[in-house]
PDB file of C-alpha atoms in Angstrom:
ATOM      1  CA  UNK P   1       0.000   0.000   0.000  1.00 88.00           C
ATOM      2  CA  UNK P   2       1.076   3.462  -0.602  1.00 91.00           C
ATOM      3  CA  UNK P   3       1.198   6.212   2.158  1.00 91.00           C
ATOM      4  CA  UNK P   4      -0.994   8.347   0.011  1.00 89.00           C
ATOM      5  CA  UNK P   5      -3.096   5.614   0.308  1.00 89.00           C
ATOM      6  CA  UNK P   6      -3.918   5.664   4.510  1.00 88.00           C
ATOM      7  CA  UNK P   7      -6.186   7.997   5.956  1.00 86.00           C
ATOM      8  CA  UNK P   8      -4.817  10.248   8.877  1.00 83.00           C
ATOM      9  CA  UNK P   9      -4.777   8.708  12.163  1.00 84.00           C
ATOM     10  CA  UNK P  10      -3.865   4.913  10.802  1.00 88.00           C
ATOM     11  CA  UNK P  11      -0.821   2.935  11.532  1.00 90.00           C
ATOM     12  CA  UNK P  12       1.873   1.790   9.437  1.00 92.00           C
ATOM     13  CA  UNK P  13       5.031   0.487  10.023  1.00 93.00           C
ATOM     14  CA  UNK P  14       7.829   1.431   7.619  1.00 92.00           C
ATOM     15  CA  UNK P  15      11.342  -0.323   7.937  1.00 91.00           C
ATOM     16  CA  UNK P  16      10.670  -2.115  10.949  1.00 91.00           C
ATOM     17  CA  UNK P  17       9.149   0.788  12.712  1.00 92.00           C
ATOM     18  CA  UNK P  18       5.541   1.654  13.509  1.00 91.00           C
ATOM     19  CA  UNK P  19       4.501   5.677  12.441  1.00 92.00           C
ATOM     20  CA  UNK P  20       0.763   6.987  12.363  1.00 89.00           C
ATOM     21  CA  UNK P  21      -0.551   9.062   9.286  1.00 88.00           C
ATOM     22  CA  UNK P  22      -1.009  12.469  10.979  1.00 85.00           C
ATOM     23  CA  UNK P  23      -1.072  15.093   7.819  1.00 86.00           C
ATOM     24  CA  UNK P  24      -1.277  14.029   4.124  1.00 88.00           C
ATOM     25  CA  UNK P  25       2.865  13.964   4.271  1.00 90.00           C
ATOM     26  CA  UNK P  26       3.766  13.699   7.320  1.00 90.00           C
ATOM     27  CA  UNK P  27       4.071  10.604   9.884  1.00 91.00           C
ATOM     28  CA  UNK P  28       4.224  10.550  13.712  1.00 90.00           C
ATOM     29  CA  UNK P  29       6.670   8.183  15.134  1.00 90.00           C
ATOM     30  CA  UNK P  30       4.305   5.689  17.258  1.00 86.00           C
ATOM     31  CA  UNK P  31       6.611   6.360  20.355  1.00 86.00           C
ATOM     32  CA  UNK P  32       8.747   8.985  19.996  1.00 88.00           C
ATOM     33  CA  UNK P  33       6.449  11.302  18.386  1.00 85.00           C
ATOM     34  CA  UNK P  34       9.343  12.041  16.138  1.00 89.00           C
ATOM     35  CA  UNK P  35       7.743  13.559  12.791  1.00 90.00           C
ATOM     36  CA  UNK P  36       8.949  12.623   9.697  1.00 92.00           C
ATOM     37  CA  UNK P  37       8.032  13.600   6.143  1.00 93.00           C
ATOM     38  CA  UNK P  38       6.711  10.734   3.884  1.00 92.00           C
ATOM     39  CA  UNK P  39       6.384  11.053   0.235  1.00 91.00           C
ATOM     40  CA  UNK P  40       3.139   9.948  -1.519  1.00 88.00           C
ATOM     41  CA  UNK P  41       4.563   7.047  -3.174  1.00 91.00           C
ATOM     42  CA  UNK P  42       6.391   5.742  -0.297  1.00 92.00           C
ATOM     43  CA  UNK P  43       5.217   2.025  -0.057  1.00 93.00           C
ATOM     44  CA  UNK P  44       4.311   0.959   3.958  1.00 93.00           C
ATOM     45  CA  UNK P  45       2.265  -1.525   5.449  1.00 92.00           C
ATOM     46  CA  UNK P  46      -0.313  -1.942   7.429  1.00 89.00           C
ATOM     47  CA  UNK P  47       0.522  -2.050  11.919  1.00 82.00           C
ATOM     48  CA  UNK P  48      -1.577  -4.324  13.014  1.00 64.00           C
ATOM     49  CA  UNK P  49      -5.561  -5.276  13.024  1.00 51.00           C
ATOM     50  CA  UNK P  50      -5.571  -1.449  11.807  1.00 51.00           C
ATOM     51  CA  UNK P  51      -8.813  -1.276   9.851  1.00 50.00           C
ATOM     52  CA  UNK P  52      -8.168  -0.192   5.978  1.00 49.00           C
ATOM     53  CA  UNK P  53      -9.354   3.557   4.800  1.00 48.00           C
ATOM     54  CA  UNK P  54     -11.668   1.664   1.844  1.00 48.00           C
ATOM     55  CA  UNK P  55     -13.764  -0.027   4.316  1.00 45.00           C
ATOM     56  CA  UNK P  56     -14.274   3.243   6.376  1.00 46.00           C
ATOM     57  CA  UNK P  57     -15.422   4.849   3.491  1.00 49.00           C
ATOM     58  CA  UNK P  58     -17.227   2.132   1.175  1.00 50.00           C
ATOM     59  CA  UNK P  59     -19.888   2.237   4.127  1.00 53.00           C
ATOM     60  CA  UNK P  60     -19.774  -1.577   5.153  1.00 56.00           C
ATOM     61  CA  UNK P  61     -19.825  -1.936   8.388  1.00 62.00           C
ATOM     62  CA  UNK P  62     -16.824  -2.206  10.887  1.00 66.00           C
ATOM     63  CA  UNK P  63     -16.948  -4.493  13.743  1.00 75.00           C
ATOM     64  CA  UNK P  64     -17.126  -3.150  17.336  1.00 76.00           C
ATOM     65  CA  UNK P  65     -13.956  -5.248  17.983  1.00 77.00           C
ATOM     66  CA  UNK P  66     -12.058  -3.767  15.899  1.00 78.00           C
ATOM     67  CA  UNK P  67     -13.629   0.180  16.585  1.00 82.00           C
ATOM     68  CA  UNK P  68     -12.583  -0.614  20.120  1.00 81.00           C
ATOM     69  CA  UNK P  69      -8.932  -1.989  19.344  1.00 81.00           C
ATOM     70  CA  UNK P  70      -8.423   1.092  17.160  1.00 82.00           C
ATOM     71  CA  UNK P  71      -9.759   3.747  19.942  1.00 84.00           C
ATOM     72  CA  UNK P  72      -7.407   1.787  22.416  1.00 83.00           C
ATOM     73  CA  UNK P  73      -4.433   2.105  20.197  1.00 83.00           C
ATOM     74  CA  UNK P  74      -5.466   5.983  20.146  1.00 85.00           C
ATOM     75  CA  UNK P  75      -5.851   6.078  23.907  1.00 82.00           C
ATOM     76  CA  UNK P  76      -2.588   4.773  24.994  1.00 82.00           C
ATOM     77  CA  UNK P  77      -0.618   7.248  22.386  1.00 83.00           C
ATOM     78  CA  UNK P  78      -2.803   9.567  24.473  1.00 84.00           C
ATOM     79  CA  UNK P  79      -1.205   8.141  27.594  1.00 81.00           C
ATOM     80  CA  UNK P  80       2.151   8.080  26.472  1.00 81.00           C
ATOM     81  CA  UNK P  81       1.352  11.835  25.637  1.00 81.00           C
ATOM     82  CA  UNK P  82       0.109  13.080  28.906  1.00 79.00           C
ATOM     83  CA  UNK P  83       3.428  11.944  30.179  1.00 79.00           C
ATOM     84  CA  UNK P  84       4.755  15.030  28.318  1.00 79.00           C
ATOM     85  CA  UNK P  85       2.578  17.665  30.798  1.00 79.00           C
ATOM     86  CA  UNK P  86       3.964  19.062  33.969  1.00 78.00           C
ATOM     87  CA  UNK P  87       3.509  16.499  36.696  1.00 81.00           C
ATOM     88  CA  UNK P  88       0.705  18.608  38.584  1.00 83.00           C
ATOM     89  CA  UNK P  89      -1.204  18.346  35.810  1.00 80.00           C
ATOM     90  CA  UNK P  90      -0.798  14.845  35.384  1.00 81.00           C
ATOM     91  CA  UNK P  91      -3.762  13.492  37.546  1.00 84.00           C
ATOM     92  CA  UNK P  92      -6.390  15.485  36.239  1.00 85.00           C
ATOM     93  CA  UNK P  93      -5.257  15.140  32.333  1.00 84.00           C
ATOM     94  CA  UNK P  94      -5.268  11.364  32.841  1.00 83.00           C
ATOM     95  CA  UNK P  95      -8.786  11.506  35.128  1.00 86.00           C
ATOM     96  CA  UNK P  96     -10.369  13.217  32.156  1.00 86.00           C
ATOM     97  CA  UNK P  97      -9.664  10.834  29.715  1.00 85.00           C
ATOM     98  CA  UNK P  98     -10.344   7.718  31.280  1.00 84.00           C
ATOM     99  CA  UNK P  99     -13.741   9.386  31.475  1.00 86.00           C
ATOM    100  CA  UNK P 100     -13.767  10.165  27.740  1.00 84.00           C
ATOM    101  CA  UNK P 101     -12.695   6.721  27.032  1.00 82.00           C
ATOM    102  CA  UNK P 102     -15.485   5.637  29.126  1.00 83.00           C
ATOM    103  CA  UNK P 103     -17.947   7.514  27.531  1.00 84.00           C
ATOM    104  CA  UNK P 104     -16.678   6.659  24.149  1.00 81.00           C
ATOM    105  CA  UNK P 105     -16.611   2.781  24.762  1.00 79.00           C
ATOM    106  CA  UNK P 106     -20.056   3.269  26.248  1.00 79.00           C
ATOM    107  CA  UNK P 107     -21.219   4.666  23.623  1.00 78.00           C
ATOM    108  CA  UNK P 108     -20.582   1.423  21.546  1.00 73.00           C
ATOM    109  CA  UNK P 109     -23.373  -0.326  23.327  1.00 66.00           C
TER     110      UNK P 109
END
């Protein structure tokens, strides 16, 4: 598949390394948060049970399970990102969005 290709917000993993789409050439290292520029033709693959972009927007359906593994992949990089706030602000930022993600998996049901 070609990066082009993705829609922003999947994940890909390019030379052994996983990156999400976050601009139409850009990529977001998955942990480091590193950006990197990524050229349309660029050929990646899929990270993961990530769901493809042509089933998103073909309307068939997408499976709960795999709604839910895709918001929790989204929720830890959240994690991972609240580690990057001042440490008073910590508690709250993480309080909030378990709540979101709460609300969100609720939702579901």
């Amino acid at each position: 598949m070609k990066f082009h290709e993705l829609t922003i917000g999947q994940q890909f993993e390019i030379e052994g390394e996983v990156y999400v789409k976050t601009a139409p050439l850009v990529a977001s290292h998955e942990q480091s948060g590193k950006q990197k520029f990524m050229a349309r033709y660029v050929a990646v693959k899929l990270s993961g049970d990530t769901v493809p972009a042509a089933a998103v927007h073909s309307g068939e359906s997408v499976r709960t399970e795999a709604v839910v593994l895709a918001f929790d992949e989204f929720y830890n990089r959240c994690l991972r990102e609240l580690e990057n706030l001042l440490p008073e602000n910590q508690d709250a930022a993480h309080e909030a969005l378990a709540q979101a993600r709460k609300e969100f998996l609720d939702s579901l049901h």
